[in-house]
Amino acid sequence: MERIKCVLLVDDDHSANFITKTVISKLNCSEEIVIALNGREALEILAERCQGDSGKPCPQLILLDVKMPVMDGFEFLKNFELLPLAPERRPVVIMLSTSTNPKDLQLAQTFKIGEFITKPLKADQMERLLDKYFKLDEESTLQECS
């Protein structure tokens, strides 16, 4: 069964991370789930995994919260877009937030993200993301996740 190699959750809310990780784990759609509690931690993980030679997989999908201490989601995106990543190593970024503030939605559109979805992540949303952004073979997770 083909799965994406790694999902990076960037969120300081432990309950939200638990729910998101549970959804991804139940779908069995990712080989690894890594958690960063703020944007700075996420950038460190990306530097290690996507630019270095750590032997660990570069995340293919980033689920990013907006409001976090240390470095919020938008500050992360400003720095993320400057990373010298090869196009095939550049993760898909999905903003996953409780924010419904129109300013946040508008600001999100100024970045190269896949989309902005509201927490909590649901199984059908994850399946749709996999279907839309990842080319997994026909015998893959998508059928298994249904």
N, C-alpha and C. Protein backbone atom coordinates (compact mmCIF):
# COMPACT_ATOMS: atom_id res chain seq x y z
N MET A 1 0.84 -1.18 0.00
CA MET A 1 0.00 0.00 0.00
C MET A 1 0.89 1.25 0.00
N GLU A 2 0.61 2.15 -0.91
CA GLU A 2 1.38 3.38 -0.99
C GLU A 2 0.78 4.45 -0.08
N ARG A 3 1.65 5.12 0.66
CA ARG A 3 1.23 6.20 1.55
C ARG A 3 2.19 7.36 1.37
N ILE A 4 1.79 8.54 1.84
CA ILE A 4 2.76 9.62 1.82
C ILE A 4 3.77 9.32 2.92
N LYS A 5 5.00 9.81 2.75
CA LYS A 5 6.08 9.47 3.66
C LYS A 5 5.94 10.13 5.03
N CYS A 6 5.60 11.44 5.02
CA CYS A 6 5.63 12.17 6.28
C CYS A 6 4.66 13.35 6.24
N VAL A 7 3.93 13.53 7.34
CA VAL A 7 3.07 14.69 7.54
C VAL A 7 3.63 15.46 8.73
N LEU A 8 3.73 16.79 8.57
CA LEU A 8 4.18 17.65 9.66
C LEU A 8 3.00 18.46 10.17
N LEU A 9 2.66 18.27 11.46
CA LEU A 9 1.61 19.06 12.11
C LEU A 9 2.29 20.21 12.83
N VAL A 10 1.86 21.44 12.54
CA VAL A 10 2.44 22.61 13.19
C VAL A 10 1.32 23.30 13.97
N ASP A 11 1.28 23.02 15.27
CA ASP A 11 0.19 23.53 16.10
C ASP A 11 0.60 23.42 17.57
N ASP A 12 0.32 24.45 18.35
CA ASP A 12 0.65 24.42 19.78
C ASP A 12 -0.45 23.80 20.61
N ASP A 13 -1.58 23.48 20.00
CA ASP A 13 -2.73 22.92 20.71
C ASP A 13 -2.61 21.39 20.74
N HIS A 14 -2.29 20.86 21.92
CA HIS A 14 -2.06 19.41 22.05
C HIS A 14 -3.32 18.61 21.72
N SER A 15 -4.49 19.12 22.09
CA SER A 15 -5.73 18.41 21.77
C SER A 15 -5.96 18.34 20.26
N ALA A 16 -5.73 19.46 19.58
CA ALA A 16 -5.89 19.50 18.12
C ALA A 16 -4.90 18.54 17.46
N ASN A 17 -3.65 18.52 17.96
CA ASN A 17 -2.65 17.60 17.40
C ASN A 17 -3.08 16.15 17.61
N PHE A 18 -3.63 15.84 18.78
CA PHE A 18 -4.10 14.49 19.07
C PHE A 18 -5.20 14.09 18.08
N ILE A 19 -6.16 14.97 17.87
CA ILE A 19 -7.27 14.67 16.95
C ILE A 19 -6.75 14.49 15.52
N THR A 20 -5.91 15.42 15.06
CA THR A 20 -5.38 15.35 13.70
C THR A 20 -4.55 14.08 13.52
N LYS A 21 -3.70 13.79 14.49
CA LYS A 21 -2.85 12.58 14.41
C LYS A 21 -3.73 11.32 14.40
N THR A 22 -4.79 11.31 15.20
CA THR A 22 -5.70 10.17 15.24
C THR A 22 -6.38 9.95 13.89
N VAL A 23 -6.85 11.03 13.26
CA VAL A 23 -7.49 10.92 11.94
C VAL A 23 -6.51 10.34 10.92
N ILE A 24 -5.30 10.88 10.88
CA ILE A 24 -4.30 10.41 9.91
C ILE A 24 -3.92 8.96 10.19
N SER A 25 -3.75 8.62 11.47
CA SER A 25 -3.38 7.25 11.84
C SER A 25 -4.47 6.25 11.48
N LYS A 26 -5.73 6.61 11.76
CA LYS A 26 -6.84 5.70 11.42
C LYS A 26 -6.94 5.46 9.92
N LEU A 27 -6.64 6.49 9.15
CA LEU A 27 -6.67 6.35 7.68
C LEU A 27 -5.46 5.58 7.17
N ASN A 28 -4.40 5.50 8.00
CA ASN A 28 -3.17 4.82 7.63
C ASN A 28 -2.63 5.37 6.30
N CYS A 29 -2.63 6.70 6.19
CA CYS A 29 -2.27 7.37 4.95
C CYS A 29 -0.86 7.95 4.97
N SER A 30 -0.17 7.89 6.10
CA SER A 30 1.18 8.45 6.20
C SER A 30 2.07 7.50 6.98
N GLU A 31 3.31 7.36 6.52
CA GLU A 31 4.25 6.49 7.23
C GLU A 31 4.71 7.11 8.55
N GLU A 32 4.72 8.46 8.60
CA GLU A 32 5.22 9.13 9.80
C GLU A 32 4.46 10.45 10.00
N ILE A 33 4.21 10.78 11.26
CA ILE A 33 3.59 12.05 11.63
C ILE A 33 4.54 12.74 12.61
N VAL A 34 4.98 13.95 12.25
CA VAL A 34 5.89 14.72 13.08
C VAL A 34 5.15 15.96 13.57
N ILE A 35 5.38 16.34 14.82
CA ILE A 35 4.69 17.49 15.40
C ILE A 35 5.69 18.58 15.79
N ALA A 36 5.38 19.82 15.38
CA ALA A 36 6.11 21.01 15.82
C ALA A 36 5.09 21.89 16.54
N LEU A 37 5.49 22.48 17.66
CA LEU A 37 4.57 23.27 18.46
C LEU A 37 4.52 24.74 18.06
N ASN A 38 5.37 25.13 17.11
CA ASN A 38 5.35 26.51 16.58
C ASN A 38 6.11 26.54 15.26
N GLY A 39 6.03 27.67 14.59
CA GLY A 39 6.65 27.80 13.28
C GLY A 39 8.16 27.64 13.30
N ARG A 40 8.81 28.12 14.34
CA ARG A 40 10.27 28.00 14.41
C ARG A 40 10.69 26.53 14.47
N GLU A 41 10.01 25.75 15.32
CA GLU A 41 10.30 24.31 15.38
C GLU A 41 10.09 23.66 14.02
N ALA A 42 9.03 24.06 13.34
CA ALA A 42 8.73 23.48 12.02
C ALA A 42 9.84 23.80 11.02
N LEU A 43 10.35 25.03 11.04
CA LEU A 43 11.44 25.40 10.13
C LEU A 43 12.70 24.58 10.43
N GLU A 44 12.96 24.33 11.72
CA GLU A 44 14.11 23.50 12.10
C GLU A 44 13.95 22.08 11.58
N ILE A 45 12.76 21.54 11.69
CA ILE A 45 12.48 20.18 11.18
C ILE A 45 12.69 20.15 9.67
N LEU A 46 12.18 21.15 8.96
CA LEU A 46 12.33 21.19 7.50
C LEU A 46 13.80 21.34 7.11
N ALA A 47 14.55 22.16 7.83
CA ALA A 47 15.98 22.31 7.53
C ALA A 47 16.71 20.98 7.68
N GLU A 48 16.38 20.27 8.75
CA GLU A 48 17.04 18.98 9.01
C GLU A 48 16.63 17.93 7.97
N ARG A 49 15.35 17.84 7.67
CA ARG A 49 14.83 16.75 6.85
C ARG A 49 14.83 17.04 5.36
N CYS A 50 14.71 18.29 4.97
CA CYS A 50 14.55 18.61 3.55
C CYS A 50 15.79 19.22 2.93
N GLN A 51 16.65 19.80 3.75
CA GLN A 51 17.86 20.41 3.21
C GLN A 51 19.10 19.64 3.62
N GLY A 52 19.06 19.02 4.77
CA GLY A 52 20.20 18.25 5.24
C GLY A 52 20.15 16.83 4.70
N ASP A 53 21.03 16.00 5.22
CA ASP A 53 21.07 14.61 4.78
C ASP A 53 20.85 13.72 6.00
N SER A 54 19.72 13.96 6.68
CA SER A 54 19.43 13.26 7.93
C SER A 54 19.00 11.82 7.71
N GLY A 55 18.60 11.49 6.49
CA GLY A 55 18.07 10.16 6.23
C GLY A 55 16.60 10.05 6.59
N LYS A 56 16.05 11.10 7.20
CA LYS A 56 14.63 11.11 7.55
C LYS A 56 13.86 11.76 6.40
N PRO A 57 12.63 11.30 6.13
CA PRO A 57 11.89 11.85 4.99
C PRO A 57 11.47 13.31 5.20
N CYS A 58 11.56 14.06 4.13
CA CYS A 58 11.06 15.44 4.11
C CYS A 58 9.54 15.36 4.14
N PRO A 59 8.88 16.14 5.01
CA PRO A 59 7.42 16.11 5.01
C PRO A 59 6.85 16.45 3.62
N GLN A 60 5.84 15.71 3.23
CA GLN A 60 5.17 15.98 1.96
C GLN A 60 3.95 16.85 2.16
N LEU A 61 3.43 16.86 3.39
CA LEU A 61 2.24 17.63 3.73
C LEU A 61 2.48 18.32 5.06
N ILE A 62 2.17 19.63 5.12
CA ILE A 62 2.24 20.39 6.35
C ILE A 62 0.84 20.89 6.66
N LEU A 63 0.35 20.56 7.86
CA LEU A 63 -0.93 21.07 8.35
C LEU A 63 -0.58 22.14 9.37
N LEU A 64 -0.86 23.39 9.03
CA LEU A 64 -0.34 24.55 9.75
C LEU A 64 -1.44 25.36 10.43
N ASP A 65 -1.28 25.59 11.72
CA ASP A 65 -2.20 26.45 12.46
C ASP A 65 -1.80 27.91 12.23
N VAL A 66 -2.73 28.82 12.49
CA VAL A 66 -2.47 30.25 12.34
C VAL A 66 -1.87 30.82 13.62
N LYS A 67 -2.57 30.66 14.72
CA LYS A 67 -2.19 31.32 15.97
C LYS A 67 -1.35 30.38 16.85
N MET A 68 -0.07 30.76 17.02
CA MET A 68 0.85 30.00 17.87
C MET A 68 1.84 30.95 18.51
N PRO A 69 2.39 30.59 19.67
CA PRO A 69 3.44 31.42 20.27
C PRO A 69 4.76 31.21 19.51
N VAL A 70 5.74 32.00 19.82
CA VAL A 70 7.10 31.97 19.26
C VAL A 70 7.08 32.42 17.79
N MET A 71 6.44 31.65 16.92
CA MET A 71 6.32 32.02 15.50
C MET A 71 4.98 31.50 15.01
N ASP A 72 4.10 32.42 14.59
CA ASP A 72 2.77 32.00 14.13
C ASP A 72 2.82 31.45 12.70
N GLY A 73 1.67 31.01 12.23
CA GLY A 73 1.60 30.38 10.91
C GLY A 73 2.01 31.29 9.77
N PHE A 74 1.65 32.56 9.84
CA PHE A 74 1.99 33.48 8.76
C PHE A 74 3.48 33.80 8.73
N GLU A 75 4.09 33.96 9.91
CA GLU A 75 5.53 34.18 9.98
C GLU A 75 6.26 32.94 9.47
N PHE A 76 5.75 31.76 9.81
CA PHE A 76 6.31 30.53 9.27
C PHE A 76 6.27 30.55 7.75
N LEU A 77 5.12 30.92 7.18
CA LEU A 77 4.99 30.92 5.72
C LEU A 77 5.96 31.89 5.05
N LYS A 78 6.17 33.05 5.66
CA LYS A 78 7.14 34.02 5.10
C LYS A 78 8.52 33.38 5.01
N ASN A 79 8.92 32.68 6.06
CA ASN A 79 10.22 32.02 6.09
C ASN A 79 10.25 30.78 5.21
N PHE A 80 9.17 30.03 5.20
CA PHE A 80 9.07 28.80 4.40
C PHE A 80 9.27 29.09 2.92
N GLU A 81 8.64 30.18 2.45
CA GLU A 81 8.74 30.50 1.02
C GLU A 81 10.16 30.88 0.61
N LEU A 82 11.02 31.22 1.57
CA LEU A 82 12.41 31.57 1.28
C LEU A 82 13.34 30.35 1.29
N LEU A 83 12.83 29.22 1.77
CA LEU A 83 13.68 28.02 1.84
C LEU A 83 14.07 27.56 0.44
N PRO A 84 15.34 27.25 0.25
CA PRO A 84 15.80 26.78 -1.07
C PRO A 84 15.51 25.29 -1.27
N LEU A 85 14.22 24.98 -1.43
CA LEU A 85 13.83 23.58 -1.62
C LEU A 85 13.57 23.32 -3.10
N ALA A 86 14.02 22.17 -3.56
CA ALA A 86 13.72 21.76 -4.93
C ALA A 86 12.20 21.57 -5.04
N PRO A 87 11.60 21.90 -6.19
CA PRO A 87 10.14 21.79 -6.33
C PRO A 87 9.59 20.43 -5.91
N GLU A 88 10.29 19.35 -6.22
CA GLU A 88 9.79 18.02 -5.87
C GLU A 88 9.91 17.73 -4.37
N ARG A 89 10.64 18.55 -3.64
CA ARG A 89 10.77 18.37 -2.18
C ARG A 89 9.93 19.37 -1.41
N ARG A 90 9.26 20.28 -2.11
CA ARG A 90 8.47 21.32 -1.44
C ARG A 90 7.15 20.72 -0.96
N PRO A 91 6.92 20.72 0.36
CA PRO A 91 5.67 20.16 0.89
C PRO A 91 4.44 20.99 0.50
N VAL A 92 3.31 20.33 0.44
CA VAL A 92 2.03 21.01 0.29
C VAL A 92 1.66 21.55 1.67
N VAL A 93 1.31 22.83 1.73
CA VAL A 93 0.94 23.45 3.01
C VAL A 93 -0.57 23.71 3.02
N ILE A 94 -1.21 23.19 4.05
CA ILE A 94 -2.64 23.40 4.27
C ILE A 94 -2.78 24.12 5.60
N MET A 95 -3.44 25.26 5.60
CA MET A 95 -3.71 25.96 6.85
C MET A 95 -4.90 25.24 7.50
N LEU A 96 -4.69 24.80 8.73
CA LEU A 96 -5.72 24.09 9.49
C LEU A 96 -5.91 24.89 10.78
N SER A 97 -6.99 25.63 10.86
CA SER A 97 -7.13 26.57 11.96
C SER A 97 -8.57 26.68 12.44
N THR A 98 -8.73 27.16 13.66
CA THR A 98 -10.08 27.47 14.15
C THR A 98 -10.47 28.89 13.75
N SER A 99 -9.51 29.65 13.23
CA SER A 99 -9.77 31.05 12.89
C SER A 99 -10.74 31.16 11.71
N THR A 100 -11.73 31.99 11.89
CA THR A 100 -12.64 32.31 10.79
C THR A 100 -12.56 33.82 10.51
N ASN A 101 -11.53 34.44 11.04
CA ASN A 101 -11.31 35.86 10.85
C ASN A 101 -11.07 36.14 9.36
N PRO A 102 -11.88 36.99 8.73
CA PRO A 102 -11.70 37.28 7.30
C PRO A 102 -10.29 37.79 6.97
N LYS A 103 -9.65 38.51 7.92
CA LYS A 103 -8.28 39.00 7.68
C LYS A 103 -7.30 37.83 7.57
N ASP A 104 -7.49 36.80 8.40
CA ASP A 104 -6.63 35.62 8.32
C ASP A 104 -6.83 34.90 6.99
N LEU A 105 -8.08 34.75 6.59
CA LEU A 105 -8.36 34.07 5.31
C LEU A 105 -7.76 34.85 4.15
N GLN A 106 -7.88 36.17 4.18
CA GLN A 106 -7.34 37.01 3.12
C GLN A 106 -5.81 36.95 3.11
N LEU A 107 -5.18 37.03 4.28
CA LEU A 107 -3.73 36.95 4.36
C LEU A 107 -3.23 35.59 3.88
N ALA A 108 -3.94 34.53 4.21
CA ALA A 108 -3.55 33.19 3.78
C ALA A 108 -3.48 33.10 2.26
N GLN A 109 -4.35 33.81 1.57
CA GLN A 109 -4.38 33.76 0.11
C GLN A 109 -3.17 34.44 -0.53
N THR A 110 -2.40 35.20 0.24
CA THR A 110 -1.21 35.85 -0.32
C THR A 110 -0.02 34.90 -0.33
N PHE A 111 -0.17 33.74 0.26
CA PHE A 111 0.91 32.75 0.30
C PHE A 111 0.60 31.58 -0.63
N LYS A 112 1.64 30.81 -0.92
CA LYS A 112 1.47 29.63 -1.79
C LYS A 112 1.07 28.43 -0.94
N ILE A 113 -0.18 28.44 -0.54
CA ILE A 113 -0.68 27.30 0.24
C ILE A 113 -1.72 26.58 -0.60
N GLY A 114 -1.99 25.34 -0.23
CA GLY A 114 -3.01 24.58 -0.93
C GLY A 114 -4.39 25.15 -0.66
N GLU A 115 -4.73 25.26 0.62
CA GLU A 115 -6.04 25.79 1.00
C GLU A 115 -6.09 26.06 2.49
N PHE A 116 -7.20 26.59 2.94
CA PHE A 116 -7.43 26.95 4.34
C PHE A 116 -8.65 26.17 4.79
N ILE A 117 -8.48 25.26 5.76
CA ILE A 117 -9.61 24.49 6.25
C ILE A 117 -9.73 24.67 7.77
N THR A 118 -10.93 24.43 8.27
CA THR A 118 -11.22 24.67 9.68
C THR A 118 -11.04 23.39 10.50
N LYS A 119 -10.41 23.57 11.68
CA LYS A 119 -10.26 22.46 12.62
C LYS A 119 -11.62 22.11 13.19
N PRO A 120 -11.78 20.90 13.64
CA PRO A 120 -10.83 19.79 13.60
C PRO A 120 -10.82 19.11 12.23
N LEU A 121 -9.68 18.52 11.90
CA LEU A 121 -9.57 17.77 10.65
C LEU A 121 -10.47 16.55 10.72
N LYS A 122 -11.20 16.33 9.65
CA LYS A 122 -12.08 15.16 9.56
C LYS A 122 -11.54 14.20 8.51
N ALA A 123 -11.88 12.94 8.64
CA ALA A 123 -11.37 11.91 7.73
C ALA A 123 -11.68 12.23 6.27
N ASP A 124 -12.90 12.69 5.98
CA ASP A 124 -13.24 12.98 4.58
C ASP A 124 -12.42 14.15 4.04
N GLN A 125 -12.06 15.12 4.90
CA GLN A 125 -11.21 16.22 4.46
C GLN A 125 -9.81 15.70 4.13
N MET A 126 -9.28 14.82 4.97
CA MET A 126 -7.95 14.27 4.73
C MET A 126 -7.93 13.45 3.46
N GLU A 127 -8.96 12.65 3.25
CA GLU A 127 -9.03 11.86 2.01
C GLU A 127 -9.07 12.76 0.78
N ARG A 128 -9.83 13.87 0.88
CA ARG A 128 -9.91 14.80 -0.23
C ARG A 128 -8.55 15.45 -0.50
N LEU A 129 -7.82 15.81 0.56
CA LEU A 129 -6.49 16.40 0.40
C LEU A 129 -5.54 15.43 -0.28
N LEU A 130 -5.57 14.19 0.16
CA LEU A 130 -4.71 13.17 -0.45
C LEU A 130 -5.04 12.99 -1.93
N ASP A 131 -6.32 12.96 -2.22
CA ASP A 131 -6.77 12.78 -3.60
C ASP A 131 -6.38 13.98 -4.47
N LYS A 132 -6.48 15.17 -3.91
CA LYS A 132 -6.23 16.39 -4.68
C LYS A 132 -4.74 16.68 -4.89
N TYR A 133 -3.92 16.43 -3.87
CA TYR A 133 -2.52 16.87 -3.92
C TYR A 133 -1.48 15.77 -4.10
N PHE A 134 -1.89 14.51 -3.97
CA PHE A 134 -0.90 13.44 -4.04
C PHE A 134 -1.34 12.38 -5.03
N LYS A 135 -0.41 11.98 -5.85
CA LYS A 135 -0.69 10.95 -6.86
C LYS A 135 -0.27 9.60 -6.30
N LEU A 136 -1.18 8.99 -5.57
CA LEU A 136 -0.92 7.66 -5.03
C LEU A 136 -1.50 6.65 -6.00
N ASP A 137 -0.86 5.48 -6.11
CA ASP A 137 -1.35 4.52 -7.11
C ASP A 137 -2.77 4.06 -6.79
N GLU A 138 -3.40 3.46 -7.79
CA GLU A 138 -4.82 3.11 -7.69
C GLU A 138 -5.13 2.15 -6.55
N GLU A 139 -4.19 1.30 -6.21
CA GLU A 139 -4.40 0.32 -5.15
C GLU A 139 -4.02 0.90 -3.79
N SER A 140 -3.97 2.19 -3.71
CA SER A 140 -3.37 2.85 -2.56
C SER A 140 -4.34 3.08 -1.41
N THR A 141 -3.84 3.92 -0.55
CA THR A 141 -4.51 4.31 0.67
C THR A 141 -5.92 4.82 0.44
N LEU A 142 -6.14 5.51 -0.66
CA LEU A 142 -7.43 6.17 -0.85
C LEU A 142 -8.57 5.17 -0.79
N GLN A 143 -8.37 3.99 -1.37
CA GLN A 143 -9.41 2.97 -1.29
C GLN A 143 -9.46 2.41 0.13
N GLU A 144 -8.31 2.22 0.73
CA GLU A 144 -8.25 1.69 2.08
C GLU A 144 -8.87 2.65 3.09
N CYS A 145 -8.78 3.95 2.80
CA CYS A 145 -9.27 4.97 3.74
C CYS A 145 -10.78 5.13 3.66
N SER A 146 -11.39 4.66 2.60
CA SER A 146 -12.82 4.91 2.40
C SER A 146 -13.67 4.13 3.38
